[in-house]
Each structure stands twice: as C-alpha cells, then as structure tokens.
PDB file of C-alpha atoms in Angstrom:
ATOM      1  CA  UNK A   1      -7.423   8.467  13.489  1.00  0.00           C
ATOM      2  CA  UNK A   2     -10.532   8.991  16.056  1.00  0.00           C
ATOM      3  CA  UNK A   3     -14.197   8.789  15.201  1.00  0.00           C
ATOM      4  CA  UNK A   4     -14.183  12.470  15.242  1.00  0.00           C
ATOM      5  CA  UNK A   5     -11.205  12.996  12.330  1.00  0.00           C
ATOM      6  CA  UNK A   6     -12.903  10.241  10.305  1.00  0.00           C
ATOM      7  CA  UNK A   7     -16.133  11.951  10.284  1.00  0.00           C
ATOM      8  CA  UNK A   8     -14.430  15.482   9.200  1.00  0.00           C
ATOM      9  CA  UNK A   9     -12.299  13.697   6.151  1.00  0.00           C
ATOM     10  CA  UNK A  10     -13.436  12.128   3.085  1.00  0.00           C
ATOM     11  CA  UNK A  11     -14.189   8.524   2.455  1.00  0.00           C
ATOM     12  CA  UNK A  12     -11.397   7.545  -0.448  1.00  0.00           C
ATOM     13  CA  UNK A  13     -11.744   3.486   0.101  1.00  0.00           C
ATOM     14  CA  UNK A  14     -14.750   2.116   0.694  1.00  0.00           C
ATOM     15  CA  UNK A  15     -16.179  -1.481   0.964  1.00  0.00           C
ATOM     16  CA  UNK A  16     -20.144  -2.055   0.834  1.00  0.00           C
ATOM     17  CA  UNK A  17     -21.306  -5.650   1.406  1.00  0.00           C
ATOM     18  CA  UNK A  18     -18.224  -7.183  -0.090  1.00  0.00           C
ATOM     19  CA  UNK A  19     -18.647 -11.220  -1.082  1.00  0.00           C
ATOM     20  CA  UNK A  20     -15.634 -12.850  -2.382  1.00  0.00           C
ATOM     21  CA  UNK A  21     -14.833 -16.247  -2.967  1.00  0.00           C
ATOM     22  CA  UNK A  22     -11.810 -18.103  -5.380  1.00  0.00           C
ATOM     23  CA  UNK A  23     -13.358 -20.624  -7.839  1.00  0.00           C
ATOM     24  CA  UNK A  24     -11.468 -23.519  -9.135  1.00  0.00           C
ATOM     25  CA  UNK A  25     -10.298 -23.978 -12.667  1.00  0.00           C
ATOM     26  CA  UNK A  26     -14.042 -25.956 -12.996  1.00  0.00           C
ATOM     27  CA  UNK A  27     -16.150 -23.434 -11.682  1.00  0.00           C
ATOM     28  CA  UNK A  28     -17.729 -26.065  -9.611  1.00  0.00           C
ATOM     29  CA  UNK A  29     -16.062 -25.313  -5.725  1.00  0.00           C
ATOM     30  CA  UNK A  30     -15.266 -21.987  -4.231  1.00  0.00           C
ATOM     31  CA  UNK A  31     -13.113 -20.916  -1.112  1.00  0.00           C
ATOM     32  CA  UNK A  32     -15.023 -18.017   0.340  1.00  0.00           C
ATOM     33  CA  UNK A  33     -12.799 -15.237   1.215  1.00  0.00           C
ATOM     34  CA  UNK A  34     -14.864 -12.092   2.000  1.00  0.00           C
ATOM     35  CA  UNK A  35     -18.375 -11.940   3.139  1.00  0.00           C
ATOM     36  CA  UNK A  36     -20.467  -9.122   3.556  1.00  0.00           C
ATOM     37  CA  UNK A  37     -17.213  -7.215   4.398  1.00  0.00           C
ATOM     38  CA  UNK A  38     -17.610  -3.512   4.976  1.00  0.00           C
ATOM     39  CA  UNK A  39     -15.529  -0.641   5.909  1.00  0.00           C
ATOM     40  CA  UNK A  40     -13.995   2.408   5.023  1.00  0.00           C
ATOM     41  CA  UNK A  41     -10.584   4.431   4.730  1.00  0.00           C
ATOM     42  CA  UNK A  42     -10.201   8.229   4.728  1.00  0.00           C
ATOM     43  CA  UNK A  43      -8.548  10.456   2.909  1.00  0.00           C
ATOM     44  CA  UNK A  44      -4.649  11.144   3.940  1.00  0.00           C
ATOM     45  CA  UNK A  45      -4.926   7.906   6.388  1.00  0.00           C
ATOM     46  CA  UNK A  46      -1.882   5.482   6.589  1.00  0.00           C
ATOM     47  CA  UNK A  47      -3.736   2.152   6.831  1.00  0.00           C
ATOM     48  CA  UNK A  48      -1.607  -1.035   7.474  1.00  0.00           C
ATOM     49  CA  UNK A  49      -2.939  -4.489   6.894  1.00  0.00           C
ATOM     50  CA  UNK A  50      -1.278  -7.654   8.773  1.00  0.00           C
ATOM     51  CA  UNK A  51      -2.151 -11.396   9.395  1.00  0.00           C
ATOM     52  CA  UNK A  52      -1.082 -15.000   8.527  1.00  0.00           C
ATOM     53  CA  UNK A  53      -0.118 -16.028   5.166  1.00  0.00           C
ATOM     54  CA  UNK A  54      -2.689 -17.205   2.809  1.00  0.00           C
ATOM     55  CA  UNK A  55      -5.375 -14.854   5.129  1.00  0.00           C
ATOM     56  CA  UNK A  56      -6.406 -12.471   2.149  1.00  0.00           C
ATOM     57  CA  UNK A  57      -4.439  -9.733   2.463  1.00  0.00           C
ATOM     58  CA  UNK A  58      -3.290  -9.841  -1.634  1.00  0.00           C
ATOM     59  CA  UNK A  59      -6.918 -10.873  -2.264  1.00  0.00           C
ATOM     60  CA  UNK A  60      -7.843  -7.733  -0.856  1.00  0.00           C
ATOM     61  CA  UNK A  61      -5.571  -5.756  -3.244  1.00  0.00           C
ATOM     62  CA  UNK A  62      -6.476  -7.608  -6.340  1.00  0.00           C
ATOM     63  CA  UNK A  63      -9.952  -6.411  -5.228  1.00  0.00           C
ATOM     64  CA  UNK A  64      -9.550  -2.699  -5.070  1.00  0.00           C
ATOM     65  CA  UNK A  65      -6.720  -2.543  -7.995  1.00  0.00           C
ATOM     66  CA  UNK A  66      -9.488  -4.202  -9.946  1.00  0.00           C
ATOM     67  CA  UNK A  67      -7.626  -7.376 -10.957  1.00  0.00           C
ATOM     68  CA  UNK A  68     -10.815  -9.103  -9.315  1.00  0.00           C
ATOM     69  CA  UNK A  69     -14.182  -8.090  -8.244  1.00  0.00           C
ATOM     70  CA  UNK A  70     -16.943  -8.860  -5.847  1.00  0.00           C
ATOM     71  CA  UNK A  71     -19.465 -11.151  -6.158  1.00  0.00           C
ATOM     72  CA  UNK A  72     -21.606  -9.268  -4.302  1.00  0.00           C
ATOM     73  CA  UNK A  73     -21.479  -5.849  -2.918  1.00  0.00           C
ATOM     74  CA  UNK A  74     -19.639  -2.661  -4.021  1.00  0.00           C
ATOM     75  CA  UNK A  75     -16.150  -1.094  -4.032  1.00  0.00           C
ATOM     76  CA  UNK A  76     -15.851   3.012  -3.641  1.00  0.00           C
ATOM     77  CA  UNK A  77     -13.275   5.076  -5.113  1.00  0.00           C
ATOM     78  CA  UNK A  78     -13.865   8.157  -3.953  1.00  0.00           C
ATOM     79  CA  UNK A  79     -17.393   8.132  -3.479  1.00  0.00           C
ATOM     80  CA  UNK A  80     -17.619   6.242  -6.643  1.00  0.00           C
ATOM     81  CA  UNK A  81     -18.941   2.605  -7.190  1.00  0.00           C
ATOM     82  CA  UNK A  82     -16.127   1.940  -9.668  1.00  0.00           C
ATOM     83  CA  UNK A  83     -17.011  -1.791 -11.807  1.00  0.00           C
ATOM     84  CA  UNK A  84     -13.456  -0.935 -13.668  1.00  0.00           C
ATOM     85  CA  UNK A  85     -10.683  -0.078 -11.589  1.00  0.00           C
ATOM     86  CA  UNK A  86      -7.928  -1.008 -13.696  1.00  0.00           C
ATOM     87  CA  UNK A  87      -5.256   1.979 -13.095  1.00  0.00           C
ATOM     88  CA  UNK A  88      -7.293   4.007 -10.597  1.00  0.00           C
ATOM     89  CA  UNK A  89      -4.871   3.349  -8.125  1.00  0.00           C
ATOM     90  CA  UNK A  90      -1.129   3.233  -7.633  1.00  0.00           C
ATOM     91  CA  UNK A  91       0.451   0.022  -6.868  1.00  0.00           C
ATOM     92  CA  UNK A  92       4.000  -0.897  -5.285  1.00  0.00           C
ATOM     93  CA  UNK A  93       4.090  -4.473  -5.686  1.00  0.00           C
ATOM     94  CA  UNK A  94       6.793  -6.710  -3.174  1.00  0.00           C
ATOM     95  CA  UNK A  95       9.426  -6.915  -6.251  1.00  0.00           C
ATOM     96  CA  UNK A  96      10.073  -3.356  -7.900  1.00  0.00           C
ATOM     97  CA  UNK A  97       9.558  -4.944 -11.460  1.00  0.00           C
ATOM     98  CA  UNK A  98      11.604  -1.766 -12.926  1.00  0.00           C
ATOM     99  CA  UNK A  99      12.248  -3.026 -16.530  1.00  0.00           C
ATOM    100  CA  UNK A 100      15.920  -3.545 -16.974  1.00  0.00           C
ATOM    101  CA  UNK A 101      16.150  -1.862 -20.552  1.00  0.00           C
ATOM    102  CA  UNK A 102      15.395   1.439 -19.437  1.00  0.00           C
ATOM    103  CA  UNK A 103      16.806   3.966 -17.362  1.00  0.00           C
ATOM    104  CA  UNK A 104      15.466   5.114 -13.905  1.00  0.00           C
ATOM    105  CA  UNK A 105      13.861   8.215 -15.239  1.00  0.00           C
ATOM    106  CA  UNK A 106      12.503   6.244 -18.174  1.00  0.00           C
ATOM    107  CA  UNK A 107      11.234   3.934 -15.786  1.00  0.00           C
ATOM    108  CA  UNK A 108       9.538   6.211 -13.375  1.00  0.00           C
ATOM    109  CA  UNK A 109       8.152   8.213 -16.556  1.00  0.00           C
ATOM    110  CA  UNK A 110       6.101   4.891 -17.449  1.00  0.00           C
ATOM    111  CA  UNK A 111       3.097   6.207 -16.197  1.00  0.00           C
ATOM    112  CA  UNK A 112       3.173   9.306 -17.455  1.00  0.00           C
ATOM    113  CA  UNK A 113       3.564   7.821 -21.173  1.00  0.00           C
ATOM    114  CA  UNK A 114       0.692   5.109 -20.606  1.00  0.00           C
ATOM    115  CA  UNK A 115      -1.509   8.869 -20.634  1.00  0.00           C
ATOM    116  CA  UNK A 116       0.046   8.952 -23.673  1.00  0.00           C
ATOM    117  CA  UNK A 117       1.453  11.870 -23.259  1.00  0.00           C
ATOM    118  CA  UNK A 118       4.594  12.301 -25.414  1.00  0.00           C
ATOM    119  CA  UNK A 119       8.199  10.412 -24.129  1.00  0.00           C
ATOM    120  CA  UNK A 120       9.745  13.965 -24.013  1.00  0.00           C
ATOM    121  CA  UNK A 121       7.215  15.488 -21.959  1.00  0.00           C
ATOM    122  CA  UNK A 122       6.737  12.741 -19.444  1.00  0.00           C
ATOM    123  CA  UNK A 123      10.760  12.584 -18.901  1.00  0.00           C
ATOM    124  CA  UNK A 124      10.745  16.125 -18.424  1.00  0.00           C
ATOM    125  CA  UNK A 125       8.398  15.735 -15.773  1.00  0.00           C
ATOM    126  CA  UNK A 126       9.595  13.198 -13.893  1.00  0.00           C
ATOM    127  CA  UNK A 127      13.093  14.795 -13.505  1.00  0.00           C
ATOM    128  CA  UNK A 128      12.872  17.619 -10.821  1.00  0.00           C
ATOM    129  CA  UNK A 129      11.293  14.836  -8.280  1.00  0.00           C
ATOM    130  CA  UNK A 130      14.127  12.812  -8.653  1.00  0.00           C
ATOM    131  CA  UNK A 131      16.090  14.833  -6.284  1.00  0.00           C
ATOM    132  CA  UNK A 132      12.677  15.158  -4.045  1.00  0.00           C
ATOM    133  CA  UNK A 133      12.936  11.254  -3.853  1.00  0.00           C
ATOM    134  CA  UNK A 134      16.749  11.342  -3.254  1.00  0.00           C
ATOM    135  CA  UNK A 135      17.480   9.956  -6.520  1.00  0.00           C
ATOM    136  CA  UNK A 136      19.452  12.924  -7.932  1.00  0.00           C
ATOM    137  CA  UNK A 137      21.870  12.372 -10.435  1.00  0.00           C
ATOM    138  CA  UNK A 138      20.289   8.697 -11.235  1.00  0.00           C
ATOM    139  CA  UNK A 139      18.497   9.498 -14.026  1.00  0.00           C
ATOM    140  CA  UNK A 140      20.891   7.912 -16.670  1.00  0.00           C
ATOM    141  CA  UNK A 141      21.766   4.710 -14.670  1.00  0.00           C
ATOM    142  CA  UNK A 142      20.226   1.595 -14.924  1.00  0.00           C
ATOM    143  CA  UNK A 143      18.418  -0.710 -12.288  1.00  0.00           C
ATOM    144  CA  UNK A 144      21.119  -2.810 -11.630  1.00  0.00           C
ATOM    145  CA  UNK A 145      23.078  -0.015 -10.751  1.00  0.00           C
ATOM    146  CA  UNK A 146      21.191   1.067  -7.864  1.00  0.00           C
ATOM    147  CA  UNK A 147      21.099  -0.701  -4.432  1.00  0.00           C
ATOM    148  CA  UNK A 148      17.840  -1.943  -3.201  1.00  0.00           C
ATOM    149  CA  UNK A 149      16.449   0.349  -1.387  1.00  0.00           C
ATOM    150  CA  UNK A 150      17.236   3.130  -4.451  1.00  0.00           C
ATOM    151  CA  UNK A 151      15.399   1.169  -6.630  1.00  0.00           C
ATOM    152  CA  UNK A 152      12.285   0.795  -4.297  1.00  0.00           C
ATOM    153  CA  UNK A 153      12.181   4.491  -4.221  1.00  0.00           C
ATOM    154  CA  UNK A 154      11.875   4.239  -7.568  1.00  0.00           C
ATOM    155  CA  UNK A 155       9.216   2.170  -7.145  1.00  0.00           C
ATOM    156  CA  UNK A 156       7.431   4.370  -5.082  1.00  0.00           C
ATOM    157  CA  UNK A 157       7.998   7.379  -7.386  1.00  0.00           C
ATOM    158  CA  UNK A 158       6.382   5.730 -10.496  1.00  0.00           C
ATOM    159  CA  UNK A 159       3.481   4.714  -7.973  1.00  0.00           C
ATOM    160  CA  UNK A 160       2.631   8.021  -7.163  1.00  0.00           C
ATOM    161  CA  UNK A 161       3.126   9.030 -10.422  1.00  0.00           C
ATOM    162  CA  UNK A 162      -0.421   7.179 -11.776  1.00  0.00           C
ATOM    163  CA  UNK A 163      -2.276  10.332 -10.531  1.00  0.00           C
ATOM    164  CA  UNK A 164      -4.314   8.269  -7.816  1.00  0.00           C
ATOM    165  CA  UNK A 165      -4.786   9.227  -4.225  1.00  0.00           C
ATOM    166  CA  UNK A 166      -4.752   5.910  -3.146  1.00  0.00           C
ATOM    167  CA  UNK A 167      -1.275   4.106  -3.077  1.00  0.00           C
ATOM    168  CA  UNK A 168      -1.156   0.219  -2.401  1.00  0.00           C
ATOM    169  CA  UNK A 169       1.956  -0.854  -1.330  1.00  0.00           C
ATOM    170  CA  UNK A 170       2.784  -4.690  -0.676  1.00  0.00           C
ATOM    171  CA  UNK A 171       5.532  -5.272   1.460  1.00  0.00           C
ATOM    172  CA  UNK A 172       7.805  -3.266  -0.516  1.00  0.00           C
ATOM    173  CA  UNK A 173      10.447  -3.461   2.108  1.00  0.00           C
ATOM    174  CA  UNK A 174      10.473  -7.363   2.659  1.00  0.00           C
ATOM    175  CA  UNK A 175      13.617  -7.990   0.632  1.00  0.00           C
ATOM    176  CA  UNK A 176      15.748  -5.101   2.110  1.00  0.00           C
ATOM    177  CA  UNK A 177      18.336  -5.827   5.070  1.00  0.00           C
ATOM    178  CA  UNK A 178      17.096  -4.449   8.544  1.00  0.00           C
ATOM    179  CA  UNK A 179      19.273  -1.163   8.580  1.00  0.00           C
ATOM    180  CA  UNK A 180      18.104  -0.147   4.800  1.00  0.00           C
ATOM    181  CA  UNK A 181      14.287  -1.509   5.814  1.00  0.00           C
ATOM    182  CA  UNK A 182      14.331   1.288   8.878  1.00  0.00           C
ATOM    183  CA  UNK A 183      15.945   3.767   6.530  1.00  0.00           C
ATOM    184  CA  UNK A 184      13.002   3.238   3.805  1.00  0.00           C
ATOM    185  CA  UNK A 185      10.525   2.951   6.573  1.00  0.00           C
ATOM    186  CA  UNK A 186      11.491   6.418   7.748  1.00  0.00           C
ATOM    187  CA  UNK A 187      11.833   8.332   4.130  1.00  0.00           C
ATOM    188  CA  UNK A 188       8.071   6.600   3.309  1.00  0.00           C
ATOM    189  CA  UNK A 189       6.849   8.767   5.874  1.00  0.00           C
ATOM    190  CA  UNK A 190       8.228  11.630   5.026  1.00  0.00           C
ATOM    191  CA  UNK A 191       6.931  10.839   1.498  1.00  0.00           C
ATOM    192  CA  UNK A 192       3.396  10.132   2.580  1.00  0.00           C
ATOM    193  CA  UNK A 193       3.417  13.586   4.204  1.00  0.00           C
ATOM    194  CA  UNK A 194       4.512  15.476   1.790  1.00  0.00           C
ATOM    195  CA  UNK A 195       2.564  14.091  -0.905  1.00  0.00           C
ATOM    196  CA  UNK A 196      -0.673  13.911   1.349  1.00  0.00           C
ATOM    197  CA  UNK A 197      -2.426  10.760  -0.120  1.00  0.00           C
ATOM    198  CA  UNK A 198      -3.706   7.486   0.984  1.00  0.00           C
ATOM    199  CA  UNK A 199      -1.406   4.307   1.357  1.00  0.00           C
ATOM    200  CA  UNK A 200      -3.081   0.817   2.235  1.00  0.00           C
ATOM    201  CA  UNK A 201       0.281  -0.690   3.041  1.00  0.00           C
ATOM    202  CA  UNK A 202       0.750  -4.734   3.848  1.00  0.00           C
ATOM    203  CA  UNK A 203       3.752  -6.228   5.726  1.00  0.00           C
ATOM    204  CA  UNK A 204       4.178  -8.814   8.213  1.00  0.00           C
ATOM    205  CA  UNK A 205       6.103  -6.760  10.609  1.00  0.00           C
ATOM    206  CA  UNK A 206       4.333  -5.960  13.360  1.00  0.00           C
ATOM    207  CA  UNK A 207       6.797  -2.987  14.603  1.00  0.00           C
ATOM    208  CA  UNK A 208       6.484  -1.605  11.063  1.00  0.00           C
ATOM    209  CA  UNK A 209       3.120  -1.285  11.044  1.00  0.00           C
ATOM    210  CA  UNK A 210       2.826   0.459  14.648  1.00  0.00           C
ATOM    211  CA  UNK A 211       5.477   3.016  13.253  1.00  0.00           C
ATOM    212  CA  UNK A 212       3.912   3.822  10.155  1.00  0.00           C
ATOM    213  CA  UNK A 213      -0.032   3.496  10.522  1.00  0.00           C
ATOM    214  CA  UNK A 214      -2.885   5.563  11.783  1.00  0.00           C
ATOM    215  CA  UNK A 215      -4.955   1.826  11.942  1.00  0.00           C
ATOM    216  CA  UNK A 216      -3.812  -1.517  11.416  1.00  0.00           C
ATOM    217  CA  UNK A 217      -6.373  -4.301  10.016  1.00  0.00           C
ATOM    218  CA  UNK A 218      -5.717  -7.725  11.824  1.00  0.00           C
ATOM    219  CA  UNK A 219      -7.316 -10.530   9.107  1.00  0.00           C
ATOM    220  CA  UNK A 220      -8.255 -13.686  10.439  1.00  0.00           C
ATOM    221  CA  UNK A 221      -9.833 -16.795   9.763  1.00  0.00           C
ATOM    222  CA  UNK A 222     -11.939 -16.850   6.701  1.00  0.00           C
ATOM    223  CA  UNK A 223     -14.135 -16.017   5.419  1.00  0.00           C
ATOM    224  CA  UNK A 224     -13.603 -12.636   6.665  1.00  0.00           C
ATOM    225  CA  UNK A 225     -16.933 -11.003   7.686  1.00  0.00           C
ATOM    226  CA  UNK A 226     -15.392  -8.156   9.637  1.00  0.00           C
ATOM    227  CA  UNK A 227     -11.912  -6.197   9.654  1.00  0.00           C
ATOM    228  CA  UNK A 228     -10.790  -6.106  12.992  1.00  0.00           C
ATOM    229  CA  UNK A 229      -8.997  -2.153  13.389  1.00  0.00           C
ATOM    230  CA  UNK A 230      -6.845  -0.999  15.827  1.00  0.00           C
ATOM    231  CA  UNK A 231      -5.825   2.318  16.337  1.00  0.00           C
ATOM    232  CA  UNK A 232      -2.575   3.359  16.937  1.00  0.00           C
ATOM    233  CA  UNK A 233      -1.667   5.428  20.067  1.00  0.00           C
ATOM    234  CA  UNK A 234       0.920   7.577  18.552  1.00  0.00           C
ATOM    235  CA  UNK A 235       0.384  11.381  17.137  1.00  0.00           C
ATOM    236  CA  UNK A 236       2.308  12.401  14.176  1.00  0.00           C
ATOM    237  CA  UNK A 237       5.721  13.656  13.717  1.00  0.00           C
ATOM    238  CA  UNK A 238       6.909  10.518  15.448  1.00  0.00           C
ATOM    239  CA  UNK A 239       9.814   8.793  15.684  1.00  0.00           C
ATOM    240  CA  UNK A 240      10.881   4.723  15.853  1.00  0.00           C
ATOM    241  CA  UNK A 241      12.370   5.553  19.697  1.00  0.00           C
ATOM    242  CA  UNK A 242       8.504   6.059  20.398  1.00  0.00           C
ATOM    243  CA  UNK A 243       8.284   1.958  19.605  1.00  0.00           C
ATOM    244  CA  UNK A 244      10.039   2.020  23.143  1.00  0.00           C
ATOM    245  CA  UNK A 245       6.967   3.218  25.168  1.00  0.00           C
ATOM    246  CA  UNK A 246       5.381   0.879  27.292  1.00  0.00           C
ATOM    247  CA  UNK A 247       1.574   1.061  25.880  1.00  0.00           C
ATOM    248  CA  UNK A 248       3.437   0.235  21.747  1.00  0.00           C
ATOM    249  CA  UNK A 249       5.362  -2.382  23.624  1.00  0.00           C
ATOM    250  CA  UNK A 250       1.694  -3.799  24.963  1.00  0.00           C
ATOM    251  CA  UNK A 251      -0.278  -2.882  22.211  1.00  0.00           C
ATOM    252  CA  UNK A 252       2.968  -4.665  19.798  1.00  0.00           C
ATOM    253  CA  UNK A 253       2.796  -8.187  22.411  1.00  0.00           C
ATOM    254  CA  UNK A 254      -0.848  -8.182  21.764  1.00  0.00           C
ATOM    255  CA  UNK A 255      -0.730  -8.442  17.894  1.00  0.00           C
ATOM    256  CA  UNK A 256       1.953 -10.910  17.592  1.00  0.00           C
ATOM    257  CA  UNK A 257      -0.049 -13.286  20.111  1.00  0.00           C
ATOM    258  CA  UNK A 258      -2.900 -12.697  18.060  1.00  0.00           C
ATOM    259  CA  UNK A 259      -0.814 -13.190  14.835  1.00  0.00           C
ATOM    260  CA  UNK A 260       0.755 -16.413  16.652  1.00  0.00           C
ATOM    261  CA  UNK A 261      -2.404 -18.079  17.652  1.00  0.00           C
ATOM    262  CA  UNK A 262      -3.834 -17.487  13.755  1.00  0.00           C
ATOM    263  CA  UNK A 263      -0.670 -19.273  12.901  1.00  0.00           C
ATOM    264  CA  UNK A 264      -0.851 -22.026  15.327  1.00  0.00           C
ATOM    265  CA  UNK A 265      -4.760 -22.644  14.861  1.00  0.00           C
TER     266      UNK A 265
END
C-alpha cells in the first residue's frame, strides 16, 4: 500500500513505543526482544511477517492476541489502547487444533457459543458459510475425515468467526504438501477479499509472502528497534504467474539473501 492509501484508511494495528523482553523463571535476567518498536497496519491490509527462527515473530503475536504485554509502550486496536486483548482478535494458529469430538460445524460454531449465544443459534449460523468456504456438505463429518487443507479452512472459518477485523494467522499452511499449500494460498485471497479485514500473516516462505501481501516485515537481530517494510510491487487481482516477473524475481533474491545472512550471522 503507498503512503497515500495508508493515510486515507484507518489505523487497525498499532504499536507505540513497544519494550519487550522474556524473563527467566527467576525474574532476575531478561532477553530483550522489542524496544521502542513502533508502527502501524491499516485497515483491509494483507501484512506478512518473515525472518529467522527464534527472531520474534510468535512474540509479536502473543503481544497483540494479548497472551503477553509490553513493558513499556502501548498496543492499538482500533484506535484503542487495549491493556486486555484476550479475544479481540482472531487467531489461526500453525496446527488447526479442531477438537476431535465435535463435528466441523460444531467446531467452527465455537466462537459463536463462547458469546454465549445458544448451541442452536450459533450452528444455525455457521451453516450457510460452509458452502462460502467450500466446505458444503461437511457439516456432520468429523476432523479426521477431512484432508488437510479442508480442515485449515475450517480453521480459518472459526477465525473469522470471533467478530474481529484483525485475523492472525501463523503459518497455517506449513504442514500442507506444495500443490494443496498453492491451492490454500490462492482460496485465502479470495477469502481476505471478500471478507475485507486485516490478516497479519507469518510464514517462512518467501514466494508466499510476495503473492499474498501488500508489505512484508523482515525481523532481524534483536532486540528489534525498527520493522524493516517492504512493499510489494504487485496491484491486486493478481495471480502466482506474476511471481515470474523480473522485479518479484529481484525483489524475492533480495529477501532470501537477507533471510540467509540472518541465518548465517
């Protein structure tokens, strides 16, 4: 997104002066992970966050899902310094975690009854976007009856369903085989635009990111004092053949250098 289309949409995500660091089970050493971090994401943005393992990238999540919080500084949801963020936003977490016992509408429904709105009401909900997530005729199975990337639609679905505008989604498609992981790649899209929110996304794979984001955040060595962005070249309907042109293939030889030499230092 340019400078200009930030400025004309809505912050959603925000980070003011954010200190983190991990204390031991003493409380007597830390290992600083943020400092004075600040930056923002915008409403309907696909933001994609890559770097070395270990670099903060789940830290980051735990921080805006509210599983942790700053030591210093401030955390916006929508234009809102929010201390309790517990189920503010949706989350997609690497494994699906759909609970065995209960059927896929059941298990997308979760949400809905944790409102506490009645079992029959949230089930009749969920059922008409079952076939809007191609899951039509599911309803009654189980987990273990769906392939993989069935039940991280699932996922997805239940995500959505916790009323936020801001999705997290950590590398949901890092179990799937390559052919399924292009598939998903390409229906996420089509999700995000129809449903018109905000996904902070994390994956490891650099060409996934380049399809899918509007800015990628490189993080590198900590303590991380500032996010480096960059924006990606590509306007929107777009297609993974567009991967092919010569500035992605640049831009794509640049990251993984940069990702390499993070590795290597």
């Amino acid at each position: 997104m340019s400078k200009c289309g930030q400025e004309k949409r809505k912050k959603v995500l925000e980070f003011q002066n954010v200190t983190f660091s991990y204390k031991d089970k003493q409380q007597t050493e830390s290992t600083p992970i943020l400092q004075r971090v600040n930056t923002a994401i915008y409403e309907r943005e696909f933001i994609t966050i890559i770097g070395a393992s270990g670099s903060g990238k789940s830290t980051l999540f735990r921080l805006i899902t509210g599983l942790e919080n700053p030591d210093e500084g401030h955390i916006l949801l929508n234009g809102e310094a929010e201390e309790h963020r517990l189920g503010k936003v949706g989350y997609m977490p690497q494994q699906d975690l759909l609970l065995p016992w209960r059927t896929i509408q059941e298990n997308a429904a979760l949400p809905i009854e944790l409102k506490r709105v009645r079992k029959e009401e949230a089930y009749k909900r969920v059922l008409p976007l079952l076939e809007e997530f191609g899951l039509e005729g599911m309803e009654n199975r189980f987990p273990h009856e769906l392939s993989g990337g069935m039940r991280q639609r699932v996922s997805f679905l239940r995500a959505t369903l916790s009323g936020s505008n801001i999705l997290l989604l950590d590398e949901p498609f890092s179990a799937l085989d390559a052919i399924t992981r292009l598939s998903m790649q390409e229906w996420l899209m089509e999700q995000w635009e129809k449903q018109k929110t905000t996904v902070v996304f994390i994956t490891h794979d650099v060409n996934e990111a380049l399809f899918l984001s509007d800015r990628i955040f490189v993080f590198g060595e900590k303590p991380i004092r500032t996010l480096q962005e960059v924006d990606v070249p590509l306007g929107r309907p777009r297609s993974l053949k567009d991967l092919n042109q010569p500035s992605l293939i640049e831009l794509k030889d640049q990251l993984l250098e940069q990702l390499r030499g993070k590795v290597m230092g």
